[in-house]
Amino acid sequence: MSRDKGTTHGARRRRWLLLAAAALIAVTLSACLATQSPAARLPSQPSFLHGLWHGFMAPLSFLISLFTDAVRVYAVPNVGRWYDFGFLLGIGGFSSGIFAGTRRRR
């Protein structure tokens, strides 16, 4: 009987550690979201690499933007087509990473 309690306690502890790690990762990544103050004048506008990063972070940005107006999914102003291209590649990279595990080997 004591062995069952030990494995239950170990599984419970492992679950809490995974939850804490996931929360820490979410908080860390949320610091990288696409936010810009309209009053701030940046010397350089977001370019291709910013678009790529913002595209990768778009799902998390979208979830947070549902609760606050301070976070946007898409950075404006930006350099235009290069930012758009990076954003689309970032979105595509994120979605292929999610669906890569669902493919079955034949």
mmCIF file with all atom_site columns, C-alpha atoms in Angstrom:
data_model
loop_
_atom_site.group_PDB
_atom_site.id
_atom_site.type_symbol
_atom_site.label_atom_id
_atom_site.label_alt_id
_atom_site.label_comp_id
_atom_site.label_asym_id
_atom_site.label_entity_id
_atom_site.label_seq_id
_atom_site.pdbx_PDB_ins_code
_atom_site.Cartn_x
_atom_site.Cartn_y
_atom_site.Cartn_z
_atom_site.occupancy
_atom_site.B_iso_or_equiv
_atom_site.pdbx_formal_charge
_atom_site.auth_seq_id
_atom_site.auth_comp_id
_atom_site.auth_asym_id
_atom_site.auth_atom_id
_atom_site.pdbx_PDB_model_num
ATOM 1   C CA . MET A 1 1   ? 0.000  0.000  0.000   1.00 0.00 ? 1   MET A CA 1
ATOM 2   C CA . SER A 1 2   ? 2.753  2.476  0.823   1.00 0.00 ? 2   SER A CA 1
ATOM 3   C CA . ARG A 1 3   ? 4.207  1.851  -2.612  1.00 0.00 ? 3   ARG A CA 1
ATOM 4   C CA . ASP A 1 4   ? 0.960  2.965  -4.297  1.00 0.00 ? 4   ASP A CA 1
ATOM 5   C CA . LYS A 1 5   ? 0.924  6.175  -2.259  1.00 0.00 ? 5   LYS A CA 1
ATOM 6   C CA . GLY A 1 6   ? 4.530  6.845  -3.261  1.00 0.00 ? 6   GLY A CA 1
ATOM 7   C CA . THR A 1 7   ? 3.821  6.521  -6.974  1.00 0.00 ? 7   THR A CA 1
ATOM 8   C CA . THR A 1 8   ? 0.679  8.639  -6.647  1.00 0.00 ? 8   THR A CA 1
ATOM 9   C CA . HIS A 1 9   ? 2.652  11.301 -4.792  1.00 0.00 ? 9   HIS A CA 1
ATOM 10  C CA . GLY A 1 10  ? 5.429  11.109 -7.404  1.00 0.00 ? 10  GLY A CA 1
ATOM 11  C CA . ALA A 1 11  ? 2.963  11.426 -10.280 1.00 0.00 ? 11  ALA A CA 1
ATOM 12  C CA . ARG A 1 12  ? 1.235  14.336 -8.574  1.00 0.00 ? 12  ARG A CA 1
ATOM 13  C CA . ARG A 1 13  ? 4.561  16.058 -7.951  1.00 0.00 ? 13  ARG A CA 1
ATOM 14  C CA . ARG A 1 14  ? 5.631  15.481 -11.573 1.00 0.00 ? 14  ARG A CA 1
ATOM 15  C CA . ARG A 1 15  ? 2.337  16.951 -12.796 1.00 0.00 ? 15  ARG A CA 1
ATOM 16  C CA . TRP A 1 16  ? 2.825  20.083 -10.662 1.00 0.00 ? 16  TRP A CA 1
ATOM 17  C CA . LEU A 1 17  ? 6.408  20.469 -11.887 1.00 0.00 ? 17  LEU A CA 1
ATOM 18  C CA . LEU A 1 18  ? 5.251  20.216 -15.512 1.00 0.00 ? 18  LEU A CA 1
ATOM 19  C CA . LEU A 1 19  ? 2.506  22.753 -14.857 1.00 0.00 ? 19  LEU A CA 1
ATOM 20  C CA . ALA A 1 20  ? 4.977  25.135 -13.210 1.00 0.00 ? 20  ALA A CA 1
ATOM 21  C CA . ALA A 1 21  ? 7.424  24.705 -16.108 1.00 0.00 ? 21  ALA A CA 1
ATOM 22  C CA . ALA A 1 22  ? 4.661  25.386 -18.657 1.00 0.00 ? 22  ALA A CA 1
ATOM 23  C CA . ALA A 1 23  ? 3.599  28.513 -16.755 1.00 0.00 ? 23  ALA A CA 1
ATOM 24  C CA . LEU A 1 24  ? 7.203  29.729 -16.594 1.00 0.00 ? 24  LEU A CA 1
ATOM 25  C CA . ILE A 1 25  ? 7.641  29.181 -20.336 1.00 0.00 ? 25  ILE A CA 1
ATOM 26  C CA . ALA A 1 26  ? 4.366  31.005 -21.081 1.00 0.00 ? 26  ALA A CA 1
ATOM 27  C CA . VAL A 1 27  ? 5.391  33.986 -18.941 1.00 0.00 ? 27  VAL A CA 1
ATOM 28  C CA . THR A 1 28  ? 8.849  34.064 -20.535 1.00 0.00 ? 28  THR A CA 1
ATOM 29  C CA . LEU A 1 29  ? 7.440  33.943 -24.057 1.00 0.00 ? 29  LEU A CA 1
ATOM 30  C CA . SER A 1 30  ? 4.817  36.575 -23.288 1.00 0.00 ? 30  SER A CA 1
ATOM 31  C CA . ALA A 1 31  ? 7.645  39.055 -22.734 1.00 0.00 ? 31  ALA A CA 1
ATOM 32  C CA . CYS A 1 32  ? 8.428  38.704 -26.458 1.00 0.00 ? 32  CYS A CA 1
ATOM 33  C CA . LEU A 1 33  ? 4.964  39.568 -27.781 1.00 0.00 ? 33  LEU A CA 1
ATOM 34  C CA . ALA A 1 34  ? 4.421  42.131 -30.524 1.00 0.00 ? 34  ALA A CA 1
ATOM 35  C CA . THR A 1 35  ? 3.672  45.298 -28.602 1.00 0.00 ? 35  THR A CA 1
ATOM 36  C CA . GLN A 1 36  ? 4.323  48.864 -29.687 1.00 0.00 ? 36  GLN A CA 1
ATOM 37  C CA . SER A 1 37  ? 3.275  52.102 -28.117 1.00 0.00 ? 37  SER A CA 1
ATOM 38  C CA . PRO A 1 38  ? 1.698  54.391 -30.720 1.00 0.00 ? 38  PRO A CA 1
ATOM 39  C CA . ALA A 1 39  ? 3.316  57.391 -29.002 1.00 0.00 ? 39  ALA A CA 1
ATOM 40  C CA . ALA A 1 40  ? 6.807  55.916 -29.220 1.00 0.00 ? 40  ALA A CA 1
ATOM 41  C CA . ARG A 1 41  ? 8.831  56.682 -32.319 1.00 0.00 ? 41  ARG A CA 1
ATOM 42  C CA . LEU A 1 42  ? 11.193 53.840 -33.110 1.00 0.00 ? 42  LEU A CA 1
ATOM 43  C CA . PRO A 1 43  ? 14.349 54.575 -35.099 1.00 0.00 ? 43  PRO A CA 1
ATOM 44  C CA . SER A 1 44  ? 13.787 51.407 -37.109 1.00 0.00 ? 44  SER A CA 1
ATOM 45  C CA . GLN A 1 45  ? 10.535 49.673 -37.899 1.00 0.00 ? 45  GLN A CA 1
ATOM 46  C CA . PRO A 1 46  ? 9.971  45.926 -37.469 1.00 0.00 ? 46  PRO A CA 1
ATOM 47  C CA . SER A 1 47  ? 11.421 44.017 -40.426 1.00 0.00 ? 47  SER A CA 1
ATOM 48  C CA . PHE A 1 48  ? 11.582 40.432 -41.703 1.00 0.00 ? 48  PHE A CA 1
ATOM 49  C CA . LEU A 1 49  ? 13.060 38.873 -38.549 1.00 0.00 ? 49  LEU A CA 1
ATOM 50  C CA . HIS A 1 50  ? 10.576 40.680 -36.330 1.00 0.00 ? 50  HIS A CA 1
ATOM 51  C CA . GLY A 1 51  ? 7.774  39.474 -38.595 1.00 0.00 ? 51  GLY A CA 1
ATOM 52  C CA . LEU A 1 52  ? 9.074  35.908 -38.369 1.00 0.00 ? 52  LEU A CA 1
ATOM 53  C CA . TRP A 1 53  ? 9.184  36.075 -34.565 1.00 0.00 ? 53  TRP A CA 1
ATOM 54  C CA . HIS A 1 54  ? 5.792  37.783 -34.305 1.00 0.00 ? 54  HIS A CA 1
ATOM 55  C CA . GLY A 1 55  ? 4.295  35.144 -36.604 1.00 0.00 ? 55  GLY A CA 1
ATOM 56  C CA . PHE A 1 56  ? 5.666  32.381 -34.419 1.00 0.00 ? 56  PHE A CA 1
ATOM 57  C CA . MET A 1 57  ? 4.287  34.108 -31.320 1.00 0.00 ? 57  MET A CA 1
ATOM 58  C CA . ALA A 1 58  ? 0.909  34.961 -32.954 1.00 0.00 ? 58  ALA A CA 1
ATOM 59  C CA . PRO A 1 59  ? -1.182 32.220 -31.266 1.00 0.00 ? 59  PRO A CA 1
ATOM 60  C CA . LEU A 1 60  ? -0.015 33.285 -27.805 1.00 0.00 ? 60  LEU A CA 1
ATOM 61  C CA . SER A 1 61  ? -0.373 36.968 -28.761 1.00 0.00 ? 61  SER A CA 1
ATOM 62  C CA . PHE A 1 62  ? -3.913 36.327 -29.944 1.00 0.00 ? 62  PHE A CA 1
ATOM 63  C CA . LEU A 1 63  ? -4.922 34.649 -26.686 1.00 0.00 ? 63  LEU A CA 1
ATOM 64  C CA . ILE A 1 64  ? -3.501 37.488 -24.617 1.00 0.00 ? 64  ILE A CA 1
ATOM 65  C CA . SER A 1 65  ? -5.033 40.137 -26.917 1.00 0.00 ? 65  SER A CA 1
ATOM 66  C CA . LEU A 1 66  ? -8.466 38.774 -26.027 1.00 0.00 ? 66  LEU A CA 1
ATOM 67  C CA . PHE A 1 67  ? -7.968 40.082 -22.484 1.00 0.00 ? 67  PHE A CA 1
ATOM 68  C CA . THR A 1 68  ? -5.985 43.300 -23.018 1.00 0.00 ? 68  THR A CA 1
ATOM 69  C CA . ASP A 1 69  ? -5.642 46.062 -25.585 1.00 0.00 ? 69  ASP A CA 1
ATOM 70  C CA . ALA A 1 70  ? -1.907 46.446 -24.875 1.00 0.00 ? 70  ALA A CA 1
ATOM 71  C CA . VAL A 1 71  ? -0.947 43.379 -26.955 1.00 0.00 ? 71  VAL A CA 1
ATOM 72  C CA . ARG A 1 72  ? -1.428 43.122 -30.696 1.00 0.00 ? 72  ARG A CA 1
ATOM 73  C CA . VAL A 1 73  ? -0.875 40.124 -32.948 1.00 0.00 ? 73  VAL A CA 1
ATOM 74  C CA . TYR A 1 74  ? 0.620  42.227 -35.733 1.00 0.00 ? 74  TYR A CA 1
ATOM 75  C CA . ALA A 1 75  ? 3.124  45.113 -35.328 1.00 0.00 ? 75  ALA A CA 1
ATOM 76  C CA . VAL A 1 76  ? 2.165  48.415 -36.951 1.00 0.00 ? 76  VAL A CA 1
ATOM 77  C CA . PRO A 1 77  ? 4.000  50.354 -38.385 1.00 0.00 ? 77  PRO A CA 1
ATOM 78  C CA . ASN A 1 78  ? 6.365  47.934 -40.065 1.00 0.00 ? 78  ASN A CA 1
ATOM 79  C CA . VAL A 1 79  ? 8.530  47.866 -43.205 1.00 0.00 ? 79  VAL A CA 1
ATOM 80  C CA . GLY A 1 80  ? 5.767  46.364 -45.325 1.00 0.00 ? 80  GLY A CA 1
ATOM 81  C CA . ARG A 1 81  ? 6.046  43.265 -47.474 1.00 0.00 ? 81  ARG A CA 1
ATOM 82  C CA . TRP A 1 82  ? 9.185  41.874 -45.824 1.00 0.00 ? 82  TRP A CA 1
ATOM 83  C CA . TYR A 1 83  ? 7.527  41.995 -42.411 1.00 0.00 ? 83  TYR A CA 1
ATOM 84  C CA . ASP A 1 84  ? 4.406  40.381 -43.902 1.00 0.00 ? 84  ASP A CA 1
ATOM 85  C CA . PHE A 1 85  ? 6.510  37.629 -45.492 1.00 0.00 ? 85  PHE A CA 1
ATOM 86  C CA . GLY A 1 86  ? 8.303  36.902 -42.205 1.00 0.00 ? 86  GLY A CA 1
ATOM 87  C CA . PHE A 1 87  ? 4.984  36.913 -40.353 1.00 0.00 ? 87  PHE A CA 1
ATOM 88  C CA . LEU A 1 88  ? 3.493  34.358 -42.751 1.00 0.00 ? 88  LEU A CA 1
ATOM 89  C CA . LEU A 1 89  ? 6.583  32.143 -42.503 1.00 0.00 ? 89  LEU A CA 1
ATOM 90  C CA . GLY A 1 90  ? 6.376  32.339 -38.703 1.00 0.00 ? 90  GLY A CA 1
ATOM 91  C CA . ILE A 1 91  ? 2.695  31.367 -38.722 1.00 0.00 ? 91  ILE A CA 1
ATOM 92  C CA . GLY A 1 92  ? 3.469  28.495 -41.103 1.00 0.00 ? 92  GLY A CA 1
ATOM 93  C CA . GLY A 1 93  ? 6.371  27.294 -38.965 1.00 0.00 ? 93  GLY A CA 1
ATOM 94  C CA . PHE A 1 94  ? 4.186  27.273 -35.876 1.00 0.00 ? 94  PHE A CA 1
ATOM 95  C CA . SER A 1 95  ? 1.349  25.361 -37.511 1.00 0.00 ? 95  SER A CA 1
ATOM 96  C CA . SER A 1 96  ? 3.646  22.782 -39.114 1.00 0.00 ? 96  SER A CA 1
ATOM 97  C CA . GLY A 1 97  ? 5.233  22.178 -35.735 1.00 0.00 ? 97  GLY A CA 1
ATOM 98  C CA . ILE A 1 98  ? 1.849  21.474 -34.186 1.00 0.00 ? 98  ILE A CA 1
ATOM 99  C CA . PHE A 1 99  ? 0.661  19.151 -36.917 1.00 0.00 ? 99  PHE A CA 1
ATOM 100 C CA . ALA A 1 100 ? 3.976  17.304 -37.383 1.00 0.00 ? 100 ALA A CA 1
ATOM 101 C CA . GLY A 1 101 ? 3.142  14.966 -34.506 1.00 0.00 ? 101 GLY A CA 1
ATOM 102 C CA . THR A 1 102 ? -0.207 13.988 -36.016 1.00 0.00 ? 102 THR A CA 1
ATOM 103 C CA . ARG A 1 103 ? 1.235  12.442 -39.161 1.00 0.00 ? 103 ARG A CA 1
ATOM 104 C CA . ARG A 1 104 ? 1.198  8.681  -39.141 1.00 0.00 ? 104 ARG A CA 1
ATOM 105 C CA . ARG A 1 105 ? 3.975  6.578  -40.503 1.00 0.00 ? 105 ARG A CA 1
ATOM 106 C CA . ARG A 1 106 ? 2.854  4.139  -43.174 1.00 0.00 ? 106 ARG A CA 1
#
